[in-house]
mmCIF file of C-alpha atoms and ligand atoms in Angstrom:
data_model
loop_
_atom_site.group_PDB
_atom_site.id
_atom_site.type_symbol
_atom_site.label_atom_id
_atom_site.label_comp_id
_atom_site.label_asym_id
_atom_site.label_seq_id
_atom_site.Cartn_x
_atom_site.Cartn_y
_atom_site.Cartn_z
ATOM 1 C CA UNK A 1 -0.031 12.471 18.338
ATOM 2 C CA UNK A 2 0.985 12.862 14.690
ATOM 3 C CA UNK A 3 -1.763 13.426 12.165
ATOM 4 C CA UNK A 4 -3.121 10.277 10.536
ATOM 5 C CA UNK A 5 -1.926 9.370 7.046
ATOM 6 C CA UNK A 6 -4.545 7.461 5.100
ATOM 7 C CA UNK A 7 -3.408 5.438 2.109
ATOM 8 C CA UNK A 8 -5.983 4.221 -0.387
ATOM 9 C CA UNK A 9 -5.142 1.002 -2.242
ATOM 10 C CA UNK A 10 -7.716 1.677 -4.920
ATOM 11 C CA UNK A 11 -7.336 -1.229 -7.318
ATOM 12 C CA UNK A 12 -4.923 -4.071 -6.474
ATOM 13 C CA UNK A 13 -4.026 -6.805 -8.921
ATOM 14 C CA UNK A 14 -6.345 -9.602 -7.869
ATOM 15 C CA UNK A 15 -9.775 -8.166 -7.063
ATOM 16 C CA UNK A 16 -12.275 -8.027 -9.946
ATOM 17 C CA UNK A 17 -15.502 -6.297 -10.939
ATOM 18 C CA UNK A 18 -17.168 -9.639 -10.128
ATOM 19 C CA UNK A 19 -16.238 -8.941 -6.478
ATOM 20 C CA UNK A 20 -17.355 -5.305 -6.591
ATOM 21 C CA UNK A 21 -18.498 -3.527 -9.784
ATOM 22 C CA UNK A 22 -16.727 -0.336 -8.674
ATOM 23 C CA UNK A 23 -13.237 -1.903 -9.047
ATOM 24 C CA UNK A 24 -11.406 0.399 -11.493
ATOM 25 C CA UNK A 25 -9.761 -0.927 -14.664
ATOM 26 C CA UNK A 26 -9.907 1.896 -17.226
ATOM 27 C CA UNK A 27 -8.162 5.244 -16.939
ATOM 28 C CA UNK A 28 -11.362 7.238 -16.182
ATOM 29 C CA UNK A 29 -12.307 4.635 -13.554
ATOM 30 C CA UNK A 30 -8.864 4.871 -11.951
ATOM 31 C CA UNK A 31 -9.121 8.674 -11.833
ATOM 32 C CA UNK A 32 -12.645 8.470 -10.378
ATOM 33 C CA UNK A 33 -11.501 6.137 -7.586
ATOM 34 C CA UNK A 34 -8.315 8.069 -6.784
ATOM 35 C CA UNK A 35 -10.315 11.289 -6.625
ATOM 36 C CA UNK A 36 -13.012 9.856 -4.390
ATOM 37 C CA UNK A 37 -10.374 8.519 -1.985
ATOM 38 C CA UNK A 38 -8.408 11.761 -1.956
ATOM 39 C CA UNK A 39 -11.484 13.946 -1.479
ATOM 40 C CA UNK A 40 -12.478 11.762 1.476
ATOM 41 C CA UNK A 41 -9.068 12.224 3.157
ATOM 42 C CA UNK A 42 -6.468 9.917 1.606
ATOM 43 C CA UNK A 43 -3.101 11.562 1.041
ATOM 44 C CA UNK A 44 -1.435 8.525 -0.580
ATOM 45 C CA UNK A 45 -2.711 6.406 -3.449
ATOM 46 C CA UNK A 46 -1.166 2.927 -3.533
ATOM 47 C CA UNK A 47 -1.303 2.152 -7.209
ATOM 48 C CA UNK A 48 -1.615 -1.020 -9.252
ATOM 49 C CA UNK A 49 -2.794 -0.634 -12.821
ATOM 50 C CA UNK A 50 -4.808 -2.774 -15.205
ATOM 51 C CA UNK A 51 -5.514 -2.892 -18.890
ATOM 52 C CA UNK A 52 -9.089 -2.038 -19.817
ATOM 53 C CA UNK A 53 -10.118 -5.721 -19.599
ATOM 54 C CA UNK A 54 -8.903 -5.903 -15.979
ATOM 55 C CA UNK A 55 -5.589 -7.696 -16.623
ATOM 56 C CA UNK A 56 -2.942 -6.445 -14.169
ATOM 57 C CA UNK A 57 0.205 -4.965 -15.700
ATOM 58 C CA UNK A 58 3.372 -3.245 -14.522
ATOM 59 C CA UNK A 59 3.859 -1.653 -17.930
ATOM 60 C CA UNK A 60 5.632 1.675 -17.487
ATOM 61 C CA UNK A 61 3.646 3.404 -20.221
ATOM 62 C CA UNK A 62 0.316 2.351 -18.681
ATOM 63 C CA UNK A 63 1.494 3.554 -15.254
ATOM 64 C CA UNK A 64 2.539 6.873 -16.762
ATOM 65 C CA UNK A 65 -0.804 7.396 -18.483
ATOM 66 C CA UNK A 66 -2.697 6.663 -15.284
ATOM 67 C CA UNK A 67 -0.426 8.685 -12.988
ATOM 68 C CA UNK A 68 -0.622 11.658 -15.381
ATOM 69 C CA UNK A 69 -4.413 11.392 -15.515
ATOM 70 C CA UNK A 70 -4.683 11.226 -11.707
ATOM 71 C CA UNK A 71 -2.216 14.099 -11.218
ATOM 72 C CA UNK A 72 -4.133 16.249 -13.707
ATOM 73 C CA UNK A 73 -7.131 16.087 -11.343
ATOM 74 C CA UNK A 74 -5.385 15.908 -7.951
ATOM 75 C CA UNK A 75 -1.831 17.221 -8.416
ATOM 76 C CA UNK A 76 -0.863 17.210 -4.752
ATOM 77 C CA UNK A 77 -1.631 13.576 -3.929
ATOM 78 C CA UNK A 78 1.276 11.168 -3.236
ATOM 79 C CA UNK A 79 1.382 8.293 -5.697
ATOM 80 C CA UNK A 80 2.901 5.066 -4.422
ATOM 81 C CA UNK A 81 3.210 2.517 -7.236
ATOM 82 C CA UNK A 82 3.331 -1.158 -6.424
ATOM 83 C CA UNK A 83 6.494 -3.081 -7.210
ATOM 84 C CA UNK A 84 4.729 -6.254 -6.113
ATOM 85 C CA UNK A 85 2.572 -6.326 -9.206
ATOM 86 C CA UNK A 86 0.833 -9.664 -9.557
ATOM 87 C CA UNK A 87 2.014 -13.179 -8.673
ATOM 88 C CA UNK A 88 4.287 -14.646 -11.370
ATOM 89 C CA UNK A 89 5.727 -11.398 -12.767
ATOM 90 C CA UNK A 90 9.524 -11.097 -13.120
ATOM 91 C CA UNK A 91 11.575 -8.671 -11.029
ATOM 92 C CA UNK A 92 12.294 -6.274 -13.878
ATOM 93 C CA UNK A 93 8.686 -6.361 -15.011
ATOM 94 C CA UNK A 94 7.611 -5.430 -11.482
ATOM 95 C CA UNK A 95 10.169 -2.646 -11.115
ATOM 96 C CA UNK A 96 9.102 -0.668 -14.206
ATOM 97 C CA UNK A 97 7.045 2.036 -12.450
ATOM 98 C CA UNK A 98 10.002 3.217 -10.344
ATOM 99 C CA UNK A 99 11.618 4.488 -13.541
ATOM 100 C CA UNK A 100 8.924 7.178 -13.461
ATOM 101 C CA UNK A 101 10.538 8.441 -10.230
ATOM 102 C CA UNK A 102 7.541 8.367 -7.902
ATOM 103 C CA UNK A 103 8.014 9.730 -4.378
ATOM 104 C CA UNK A 104 7.414 6.281 -2.872
ATOM 105 C CA UNK A 105 6.993 2.684 -3.986
ATOM 106 C CA UNK A 106 6.347 -0.591 -2.215
ATOM 107 C CA UNK A 107 9.140 -3.024 -1.379
ATOM 108 C CA UNK A 108 7.890 -6.475 -0.424
ATOM 109 C CA UNK A 109 10.098 -8.041 2.232
ATOM 110 C CA UNK A 110 9.610 -11.789 1.826
ATOM 111 C CA UNK A 111 8.025 -14.739 0.061
ATOM 112 C CA UNK A 112 4.648 -16.093 1.100
ATOM 113 C CA UNK A 113 1.852 -18.403 0.075
ATOM 114 C CA UNK A 114 -0.818 -16.284 -1.568
ATOM 115 C CA UNK A 115 -3.830 -18.618 -1.563
ATOM 116 C CA UNK A 116 -4.384 -21.809 -3.574
ATOM 117 C CA UNK A 117 -1.251 -22.655 -5.549
ATOM 118 C CA UNK A 118 -0.002 -19.073 -5.698
ATOM 119 C CA UNK A 119 3.371 -18.074 -4.246
ATOM 120 C CA UNK A 120 4.325 -14.409 -4.050
ATOM 121 C CA UNK A 121 8.077 -14.672 -4.488
ATOM 122 C CA UNK A 122 10.501 -12.169 -2.967
ATOM 123 C CA UNK A 123 13.873 -13.795 -2.372
ATOM 124 C CA UNK A 124 16.554 -12.066 -0.321
ATOM 125 C CA UNK A 125 18.388 -11.111 -3.530
ATOM 126 C CA UNK A 126 15.185 -9.692 -5.016
ATOM 127 C CA UNK A 127 14.667 -7.514 -1.957
ATOM 128 C CA UNK A 128 18.290 -6.350 -2.081
ATOM 129 C CA UNK A 129 17.947 -5.523 -5.792
ATOM 130 C CA UNK A 130 14.714 -3.568 -5.302
ATOM 131 C CA UNK A 131 16.154 -1.781 -2.249
ATOM 132 C CA UNK A 132 19.307 -0.798 -4.092
ATOM 133 C CA UNK A 133 17.396 0.526 -7.106
ATOM 134 C CA UNK A 134 15.157 2.628 -4.840
ATOM 135 C CA UNK A 135 18.181 4.117 -3.060
ATOM 136 C CA UNK A 136 19.791 4.927 -6.436
ATOM 137 C CA UNK A 137 16.619 6.660 -7.640
ATOM 138 C CA UNK A 138 15.862 8.445 -4.336
ATOM 139 C CA UNK A 139 12.523 6.666 -3.813
ATOM 140 C CA UNK A 140 11.253 5.986 -0.294
ATOM 141 C CA UNK A 141 10.194 2.353 0.056
ATOM 142 C CA UNK A 142 7.050 1.371 1.882
ATOM 143 C CA UNK A 143 8.232 -1.932 3.356
ATOM 144 C CA UNK A 144 5.363 -4.352 2.890
ATOM 145 C CA UNK A 145 5.550 -7.046 5.546
ATOM 146 C CA UNK A 146 3.096 -9.930 5.579
ATOM 147 C CA UNK A 147 4.696 -11.624 8.582
ATOM 148 C CA UNK A 148 7.082 -10.889 11.466
ATOM 149 C CA UNK A 149 10.010 -12.587 9.685
ATOM 150 C CA UNK A 150 9.767 -9.924 6.976
ATOM 151 C CA UNK A 151 10.417 -7.174 9.538
ATOM 152 C CA UNK A 152 13.537 -9.097 10.579
ATOM 153 C CA UNK A 153 14.604 -9.328 6.929
ATOM 154 C CA UNK A 154 14.117 -5.565 6.455
ATOM 155 C CA UNK A 155 16.163 -4.824 9.587
ATOM 156 C CA UNK A 156 18.979 -7.119 8.400
ATOM 157 C CA UNK A 157 19.033 -5.508 4.954
ATOM 158 C CA UNK A 158 18.972 -2.064 6.532
ATOM 159 C CA UNK A 159 22.146 -2.965 8.461
ATOM 160 C CA UNK A 160 23.743 -4.103 5.180
ATOM 161 C CA UNK A 161 22.856 -0.803 3.479
ATOM 162 C CA UNK A 162 20.023 -1.911 1.174
ATOM 163 C CA UNK A 163 17.291 0.036 2.993
ATOM 164 C CA UNK A 164 17.686 3.490 4.520
ATOM 165 C CA UNK A 165 16.331 4.700 7.881
ATOM 166 C CA UNK A 166 13.921 5.985 8.989
ATOM 167 C CA UNK A 167 12.016 3.011 7.680
ATOM 168 C CA UNK A 168 8.329 3.041 6.870
ATOM 169 C CA UNK A 169 6.494 -0.286 7.168
ATOM 170 C CA UNK A 170 3.160 -1.505 5.920
ATOM 171 C CA UNK A 171 1.811 -4.365 8.030
ATOM 172 C CA UNK A 172 -0.358 -6.314 5.615
ATOM 173 C CA UNK A 173 -2.387 -8.528 7.920
ATOM 174 C CA UNK A 174 -4.846 -11.291 7.147
ATOM 175 C CA UNK A 175 -3.576 -12.563 3.773
ATOM 176 C CA UNK A 176 -4.171 -16.301 3.423
ATOM 177 C CA UNK A 177 -0.524 -17.341 3.930
ATOM 178 C CA UNK A 178 0.659 -14.385 6.021
ATOM 179 C CA UNK A 179 0.189 -13.275 9.619
ATOM 180 C CA UNK A 180 -3.411 -13.057 10.870
ATOM 181 C CA UNK A 181 -5.227 -9.791 11.532
ATOM 182 C CA UNK A 182 -5.706 -10.480 15.233
ATOM 183 C CA UNK A 183 -4.901 -7.678 17.664
ATOM 184 C CA UNK A 184 -2.306 -9.897 19.386
ATOM 185 C CA UNK A 185 -0.378 -10.083 16.090
ATOM 186 C CA UNK A 186 -0.695 -6.353 15.459
ATOM 187 C CA UNK A 187 0.868 -5.674 18.874
ATOM 188 C CA UNK A 188 3.669 -8.146 18.015
ATOM 189 C CA UNK A 189 4.490 -6.428 14.698
ATOM 190 C CA UNK A 190 4.140 -2.960 16.072
ATOM 191 C CA UNK A 191 6.554 -3.771 18.901
ATOM 192 C CA UNK A 192 9.122 -5.216 16.475
ATOM 193 C CA UNK A 193 10.031 -2.102 14.475
ATOM 194 C CA UNK A 194 12.658 0.506 15.414
ATOM 195 C CA UNK A 195 11.634 3.516 17.499
ATOM 196 C CA UNK A 196 12.292 5.934 14.628
ATOM 197 C CA UNK A 197 10.224 3.913 12.125
ATOM 198 C CA UNK A 198 6.676 4.722 11.027
ATOM 199 C CA UNK A 199 4.039 2.226 10.005
ATOM 200 C CA UNK A 200 0.706 1.889 8.328
ATOM 201 C CA UNK A 201 -1.582 -1.105 8.709
ATOM 202 C CA UNK A 202 -3.535 -2.767 5.915
ATOM 203 C CA UNK A 203 -6.076 -5.233 7.309
ATOM 204 C CA UNK A 204 -7.392 -7.662 4.724
ATOM 205 C CA UNK A 205 -11.145 -8.278 4.496
ATOM 206 C CA UNK A 206 -12.932 -8.196 7.838
ATOM 207 C CA UNK A 207 -9.721 -7.088 9.567
ATOM 208 C CA UNK A 208 -9.629 -3.751 7.742
ATOM 209 C CA UNK A 209 -11.522 -1.535 10.165
ATOM 210 C CA UNK A 210 -10.609 -3.173 13.516
ATOM 211 C CA UNK A 211 -6.932 -2.785 12.619
ATOM 212 C CA UNK A 212 -7.538 0.778 11.420
ATOM 213 C CA UNK A 213 -8.870 1.578 14.893
ATOM 214 C CA UNK A 214 -5.829 -0.068 16.513
ATOM 215 C CA UNK A 215 -3.467 2.081 14.430
ATOM 216 C CA UNK A 216 -5.495 5.235 15.035
ATOM 217 C CA UNK A 217 -5.247 4.731 18.788
ATOM 218 C CA UNK A 218 -1.584 3.689 18.666
ATOM 219 C CA UNK A 219 -0.341 6.625 16.576
ATOM 220 C CA UNK A 220 0.220 4.561 13.430
ATOM 221 C CA UNK A 221 -1.237 5.124 9.982
ATOM 222 C CA UNK A 222 -3.924 3.337 7.996
ATOM 223 C CA UNK A 223 -4.393 1.816 4.557
ATOM 224 C CA UNK A 224 -7.814 0.898 3.212
ATOM 225 C CA UNK A 225 -9.167 0.310 -0.277
ATOM 226 C CA UNK A 226 -10.548 -2.222 -2.706
ATOM 227 C CA UNK A 227 -7.199 -4.023 -2.960
ATOM 228 C CA UNK A 228 -7.637 -5.113 0.646
ATOM 229 C CA UNK A 229 -11.392 -5.150 1.216
ATOM 230 C CA UNK A 230 -14.490 -4.425 -0.885
ATOM 231 C CA UNK A 231 -17.040 -4.153 1.954
ATOM 232 C CA UNK A 232 -18.094 -1.082 3.891
ATOM 233 C CA UNK A 233 -19.625 -3.298 6.572
ATOM 234 C CA UNK A 234 -20.690 -6.943 6.786
ATOM 235 C CA UNK A 235 -22.433 -7.841 3.500
ATOM 236 C CA UNK A 236 -22.540 -4.232 2.250
ATOM 237 C CA UNK A 237 -20.321 -3.507 -0.744
ATOM 238 C CA UNK A 238 -18.558 -0.148 -0.692
ATOM 239 C CA UNK A 239 -19.669 2.051 -3.584
ATOM 240 C CA UNK A 240 -16.229 3.628 -3.898
ATOM 241 C CA UNK A 241 -12.810 3.763 -2.287
ATOM 242 C CA UNK A 242 -13.952 7.133 -0.976
ATOM 243 C CA UNK A 243 -16.583 5.424 1.173
ATOM 244 C CA UNK A 244 -13.908 3.251 2.794
ATOM 245 C CA UNK A 245 -11.715 6.299 3.469
ATOM 246 C CA UNK A 246 -14.693 8.245 4.859
ATOM 247 C CA UNK A 247 -15.258 5.493 7.393
ATOM 248 C CA UNK A 248 -11.644 5.744 8.594
ATOM 249 C CA UNK A 249 -12.003 9.521 8.862
ATOM 250 C CA UNK A 250 -15.142 9.067 10.996
ATOM 251 C CA UNK A 251 -13.354 6.593 13.261
ATOM 252 C CA UNK A 252 -10.328 8.884 13.568
ATOM 253 C CA UNK A 253 -12.566 11.803 14.568
ATOM 254 C CA UNK A 254 -14.125 9.689 17.312
ATOM 255 C CA UNK A 255 -10.658 9.129 18.746
ATOM 256 C CA UNK A 256 -9.501 12.727 18.296
ATOM 257 C CA UNK A 257 -6.980 11.999 15.536
ATOM 258 C CA UNK A 258 -6.661 14.628 12.816
ATOM 259 C CA UNK A 259 -6.101 13.675 9.181
ATOM 260 C CA UNK A 260 -2.854 14.562 7.354
ATOM 261 C CA UNK A 261 -3.049 16.240 3.965
ATOM 262 C CA UNK A 262 -0.399 15.232 1.385
ATOM 263 C CA UNK A 263 2.049 17.964 2.437
ATOM 264 C CA UNK A 264 1.732 16.907 6.073
ATOM 265 C CA UNK A 265 2.147 13.268 5.069
ATOM 266 C CA UNK A 266 5.346 14.189 3.190
ATOM 267 C CA UNK A 267 6.709 15.861 6.318
ATOM 268 C CA UNK A 268 5.856 12.863 8.512
ATOM 269 C CA UNK A 269 7.445 10.391 6.089
ATOM 270 C CA UNK A 270 10.426 12.553 5.169
ATOM 271 C CA UNK A 271 9.575 12.630 1.470
ATOM 272 C CA UNK A 272 11.586 15.041 -0.600
ATOM 273 C CA UNK A 273 9.002 16.971 -2.598
HETATM 274 N N1 KMH B 301 -0.532 -8.242 -5.672
HETATM 275 C C1 KMH B 301 0.324 -8.892 -4.728
HETATM 276 C C2 KMH B 301 0.880 -10.157 -5.321
HETATM 277 C C3 KMH B 301 2.553 -4.689 -3.450
HETATM 278 O O1 KMH B 301 1.713 -3.952 -3.929
HETATM 279 O O2 KMH B 301 3.739 -4.362 -3.314
HETATM 280 C C4 KMH B 301 1.443 -8.037 -4.287
HETATM 281 C C5 KMH B 301 1.112 -6.728 -3.741
HETATM 282 C C6 KMH B 301 2.181 -6.079 -2.980
HETATM 283 O O3 KMH B 301 0.027 -6.182 -3.900
HETATM 284 ZN ZN1 ZN B 302 -0.434 -3.679 -3.652
#
């Protein structure tokens, strides 16, 4: 079986220090969290950024400052900026970090309810636009799918030339408005992608570690981190993203799955660097 790629979603756009005091906002906090995740075994950092007061932003200059600061400490790590940003941002606002030419970036493949009155909007034309820009800039998209219909959308847009193969999916499971994190649904998603595609699974909240185990056993890859879940176990807050990654590494060892370093992750995902 291929080595396991662990992605750490260290920050997100919604979770706050009120949920876990270790949520990073400032540049030193972002570096601390990226480093802890990488040292524990993460080869990819899925990156949202905030201003110092915690406000999410897609500002290119803020992304650059934070990416440069992370790369100064851990030059080899793969940085995967979000193009989802936060609910309500415009397309061009969200797309700013891809102008920094990261190796990868997320591409969200459909619209969904996002809790309360929030709608995370990704129309077909938005997805086409983001896909086209990523092809032009040579950036590999991580196709974020929050439901089965979003896999179907990605496959349709692949046929039309907006997304290149081999595709790499991220099954985000357990968002209030998306597919659940039940094993039955994981099997459904996993069986719905092309044979040459790769996937990672991001279980939200209590689904994080059960779904990590499913992907470890199945030969998939795993995303953990504060964006998705702030608990190490029931009622116990994780002290860092590194603690969440360490738990995945322990689980992987139990099942005989080795961990990919960033160079190995690049080879598995066909990244250029
Ligand atoms: N913050 C969510 C609205 C992504 O990173 O591409 C969108 C999100 C997806 O987190
Ligand atoms: Zn994200």
